[in-house]
Amino acid sequence: MPSKFGTDLTTGSIPRHIVTFSLPMLIGGFLQTTYSFINAIWVGQYLGTAALAAVTVSFPIVFTIFGVGMGMTLATNILVSQSFGARRFDELRRVVDGSTVLIYGLGLLLTALGELFTPQILRAMDTPADVFAPSVSYLRIYLLSLPFSFGMFALRSMLQGTGDSKTPLYFLLGSVVLTTVLDPLLIFGRLGLPELGLNGTAWATLFSQAVALVALNLYLHARRSRGSLIAPSWPRFGQLGPTIRKTLRIGVPAAVQQSVVALGMVVVTGIVNGFGEVATAAFGAASRIDQIAFLPAINMGMAISTLAGQNLGAGHHGRVREIFAWGCVFSGGMTLLISAMAVAFPEALLRVFITDPAVIELGVSYLHTVGACYVFFGLTFVSNGIINGAGATMITTATTLLSLWVVRAPLAYWLSREMHSVKGVWYAIAASFIVSMVAGTAYYASGRWKRPLVQKAPPGNPARQADPAQAFASEVGEV
């Protein structure tokens, strides 16, 4: 039931909800990926292989730090969706206040730590000597955008928790368009702007993220007078303690999970770096195809988490089984189609980003191996979405640890040495997809994910039928 307060996902058609709710998120993901592709084209085609390798080396570090923010905002999404589904609006407002303080604080702290330890981290990753200096410069500028990115993560997760996936899309679109326009201007020094080369892409990202965050906050502030549940305000610090503790209880495992994924990428990228610049560039170019394949799965997983959270908060456990089944159909089907394209046309896809024949040859072997297993990744996010929606983030963290640190990283190291080729890393990544899917699906089938529900809505809860405006006015007094 859509309204200005959000969308009730606890009634109506499950497949329709999955499509209508996840579609704006998927479009947003494609917008971000499109920008990433455009950026890769500028860097790879005009700045050379060394510049592309610098971006490739930097990405896992950025993603590791982003993992903390994404994990904490996953907790926000879970708590908001469960509170919204149960119509506990005062509790929802406390989640908004607590998450705002927590996320911005983390963003500032991690920015400071990243700026301080960037050279040491890049050295630990065995970054090639001719890539090291540009990587340090690029990464230090990019990290300045963390507080703004974290703020966008938080607002997006809150809005999506109330069933609103469209509003974040509009502001993401503006940010992507602005960054896309600024990229060539700052890289090549057009319209009187300085010629910054690779660093121009980092400055473009920083500026566009800041503009998008300010604009979204102003928009939500304007909606506040109409009773918006998600709107900026001065937090009620006296009520933050219990909410922050609850957010941390769910968010820390989720942040660990996200960071573990990223740290696994750092380790694997380090192994790839040991095989030289060509291997690093091939891994970076092929990883762009991964981004396309992973988009439907990741966004479907977030949509399923919100759907499950609202329905579990409302006590509608029976609908969760239907959410899982339809999630497998949509996520599995989309990733299977992308997998077929990656395996059938790998060279054509790679030539979009790089023209070096040696890099393309190695990238083709990656897509033939890893691309064939995309569907397993897609199915993993369906079961993980249900489990996360129940607040059992510790479980998905455990399966991620198993996949990355028991399978992928050790197997990548061992196979690459045994085969005397970076292709051993490709086989390890494919194997980790399969292990992750089997572990996640087995836990979902066990039904144990129902136990750690954050707070079950009591049957017949009168707040469940309350009008959002009236409930918000009576409980918070801010309409």
XYZ file of C-alpha atoms in Angstrom, residues 248-460:
213
model
C 25.475 -2.346 16.728
C 24.273 -5.837 17.672
C 22.951 -6.325 14.142
C 25.276 -3.949 12.326
C 28.649 -5.129 13.613
C 28.269 -8.666 12.181
C 26.918 -7.158 8.947
C 29.826 -4.688 8.824
C 32.250 -7.525 9.480
C 30.587 -9.471 6.689
C 30.907 -6.612 4.210
C 34.453 -5.880 5.296
C 35.388 -9.544 5.148
C 34.215 -9.612 1.535
C 36.295 -6.552 0.775
C 39.333 -7.798 2.711
C 39.041 -11.020 0.764
C 39.200 -8.912 -2.394
C 42.279 -7.165 -1.017
C 43.998 -10.499 -0.384
C 42.992 -11.922 -3.761
C 44.043 -8.705 -5.510
C 47.377 -8.984 -3.720
C 47.802 -12.520 -5.069
C 46.906 -11.309 -8.569
C 49.329 -8.372 -8.253
C 52.130 -10.879 -7.728
C 51.688 -11.971 -11.350
C 52.371 -8.481 -12.717
C 50.653 -5.477 -14.218
C 48.944 -7.413 -17.039
C 47.292 -9.778 -14.563
C 46.146 -6.855 -12.397
C 44.691 -5.011 -15.397
C 42.948 -8.187 -16.658
C 41.454 -8.801 -13.226
C 40.272 -5.192 -13.075
C 38.684 -5.245 -16.536
C 36.955 -8.597 -15.959
C 35.745 -7.412 -12.568
C 33.727 -4.748 -14.383
C 31.703 -7.574 -15.932
C 31.322 -9.037 -12.448
C 29.717 -5.772 -11.380
C 26.970 -6.200 -13.991
C 26.369 -9.807 -13.002
C 26.282 -9.038 -9.288
C 23.924 -6.055 -9.556
C 20.651 -8.018 -9.858
C 21.682 -10.347 -7.020
C 22.818 -7.596 -4.642
C 19.785 -5.383 -5.232
C 17.426 -8.351 -5.107
C 19.011 -9.331 -1.807
C 18.412 -5.842 -0.376
C 14.811 -5.857 -1.626
C 14.203 -9.306 -0.140
C 15.711 -8.192 3.172
C 13.247 -5.278 3.362
C 10.291 -7.437 2.284
C 11.199 -10.085 4.839
C 11.798 -7.477 7.550
C 8.418 -5.827 7.108
C 6.548 -9.155 6.960
C 8.395 -10.609 9.934
C 7.796 -7.410 11.889
C 4.095 -7.775 11.108
C 4.144 -11.465 12.099
C 3.418 -12.708 8.537
C 5.898 -15.598 8.489
C 3.995 -17.532 5.832
C 4.694 -14.870 3.198
C 8.443 -15.228 3.704
C 8.493 -18.647 1.977
C 6.850 -17.068 -1.060
C 9.410 -14.243 -0.995
C 12.214 -16.826 -1.086
C 10.704 -18.761 -3.997
C 10.094 -15.697 -6.160
C 13.497 -14.303 -5.235
C 15.149 -17.449 -6.621
C 13.174 -17.099 -9.854
C 14.097 -13.453 -10.415
C 17.673 -13.369 -9.102
C 18.649 -16.759 -10.491
C 17.102 -16.023 -13.875
C 18.818 -12.662 -14.324
C 22.260 -13.862 -13.259
C 21.939 -16.954 -15.460
C 21.277 -14.742 -18.492
C 24.254 -12.502 -17.730
C 26.415 -15.570 -17.157
C 25.529 -16.908 -20.613
C 26.492 -13.584 -22.215
C 29.796 -13.371 -20.313
C 30.785 -16.880 -21.359
C 29.637 -16.479 -24.973
C 31.037 -12.992 -25.702
C 33.917 -12.366 -23.271
C 36.308 -10.697 -25.705
C 33.732 -8.207 -26.975
C 32.826 -7.217 -23.408
C 36.451 -6.767 -22.352
C 37.346 -4.624 -25.372
C 35.044 -1.938 -24.019
C 37.569 -1.315 -21.240
C 40.974 -2.320 -22.565
C 42.635 -2.953 -25.931
C 45.856 -4.697 -24.859
C 45.704 -8.234 -26.413
C 47.582 -9.833 -23.500
C 45.173 -8.320 -20.969
C 42.136 -9.398 -23.012
C 43.410 -12.974 -23.333
C 43.795 -13.311 -19.578
C 40.428 -11.608 -18.977
C 38.691 -14.093 -21.289
C 39.960 -16.991 -19.177
C 38.519 -15.259 -16.091
C 35.061 -14.889 -17.616
C 35.027 -18.467 -18.914
C 35.709 -19.715 -15.369
C 34.078 -17.239 -12.995
C 31.333 -16.109 -15.379
C 29.972 -19.637 -15.587
C 29.230 -19.524 -11.831
C 27.392 -16.196 -11.554
C 24.067 -17.956 -10.959
C 25.334 -19.417 -7.671
C 26.127 -15.896 -6.494
C 22.611 -14.799 -7.439
C 20.936 -17.565 -5.412
C 23.146 -16.857 -2.392
C 21.724 -13.366 -2.016
C 18.158 -14.686 -1.913
C 18.714 -16.824 1.183
C 20.974 -14.171 2.716
C 18.258 -11.550 2.191
C 15.758 -13.598 4.210
C 18.268 -14.332 6.957
C 19.360 -10.692 7.206
C 15.744 -9.522 7.202
C 15.239 -11.593 10.355
C 18.207 -9.834 11.958
C 20.394 -12.967 11.913
C 23.375 -11.156 10.396
C 25.794 -13.271 12.420
C 24.845 -16.278 10.271
C 25.445 -14.608 6.921
C 28.736 -13.338 8.313
C 29.727 -16.895 9.233
C 28.886 -18.231 5.751
C 30.841 -15.356 4.198
C 33.860 -16.178 6.364
C 33.596 -19.789 5.238
C 33.371 -18.859 1.575
C 36.161 -16.293 1.517
C 38.654 -17.267 4.173
C 38.298 -21.048 4.244
C 37.800 -21.473 0.493
C 38.625 -18.503 -1.752
C 41.780 -16.937 -0.296
C 43.645 -20.155 0.666
C 42.593 -21.921 -2.529
C 43.606 -18.918 -4.661
C 47.062 -18.908 -3.090
C 47.528 -22.678 -3.379
C 46.145 -23.148 -6.908
C 48.010 -20.168 -8.364
C 51.269 -21.621 -7.005
C 50.498 -25.169 -8.087
C 49.429 -24.072 -11.575
C 52.138 -21.370 -11.794
C 49.416 -19.136 -13.212
C 47.001 -16.462 -12.068
C 44.247 -18.659 -13.510
C 44.328 -20.606 -10.256
C 42.760 -17.538 -8.647
C 39.884 -17.725 -11.137
C 39.062 -21.313 -10.070
C 39.160 -20.355 -6.402
C 36.661 -17.512 -6.905
C 34.280 -19.828 -8.768
C 34.514 -22.470 -6.021
C 33.742 -19.879 -3.322
C 30.493 -18.928 -5.106
C 29.281 -22.527 -4.940
C 30.226 -22.997 -1.279
C 28.482 -19.752 -0.285
C 25.262 -20.718 -2.081
C 25.146 -24.193 -0.520
C 25.801 -22.888 3.012
C 23.238 -20.054 2.806
C 20.488 -22.178 1.277
C 21.041 -24.971 3.813
C 20.663 -22.555 6.713
C 17.517 -21.038 5.251
C 16.028 -24.513 4.795
C 16.761 -25.325 8.447
C 14.414 -22.523 9.599
C 16.761 -21.504 12.421
C 16.958 -17.951 11.092
C 13.533 -17.313 12.693
C 14.966 -17.490 16.223
C 16.975 -14.233 16.420
C 14.148 -11.944 15.255
C 14.852 -8.530 16.722
C 11.318 -8.025 17.978
C 8.253 -9.977 16.934
C 5.029 -8.010 16.551
C 2.384 -9.464 18.861
C -0.691 -10.880 17.124
C -3.425 -8.312 16.774
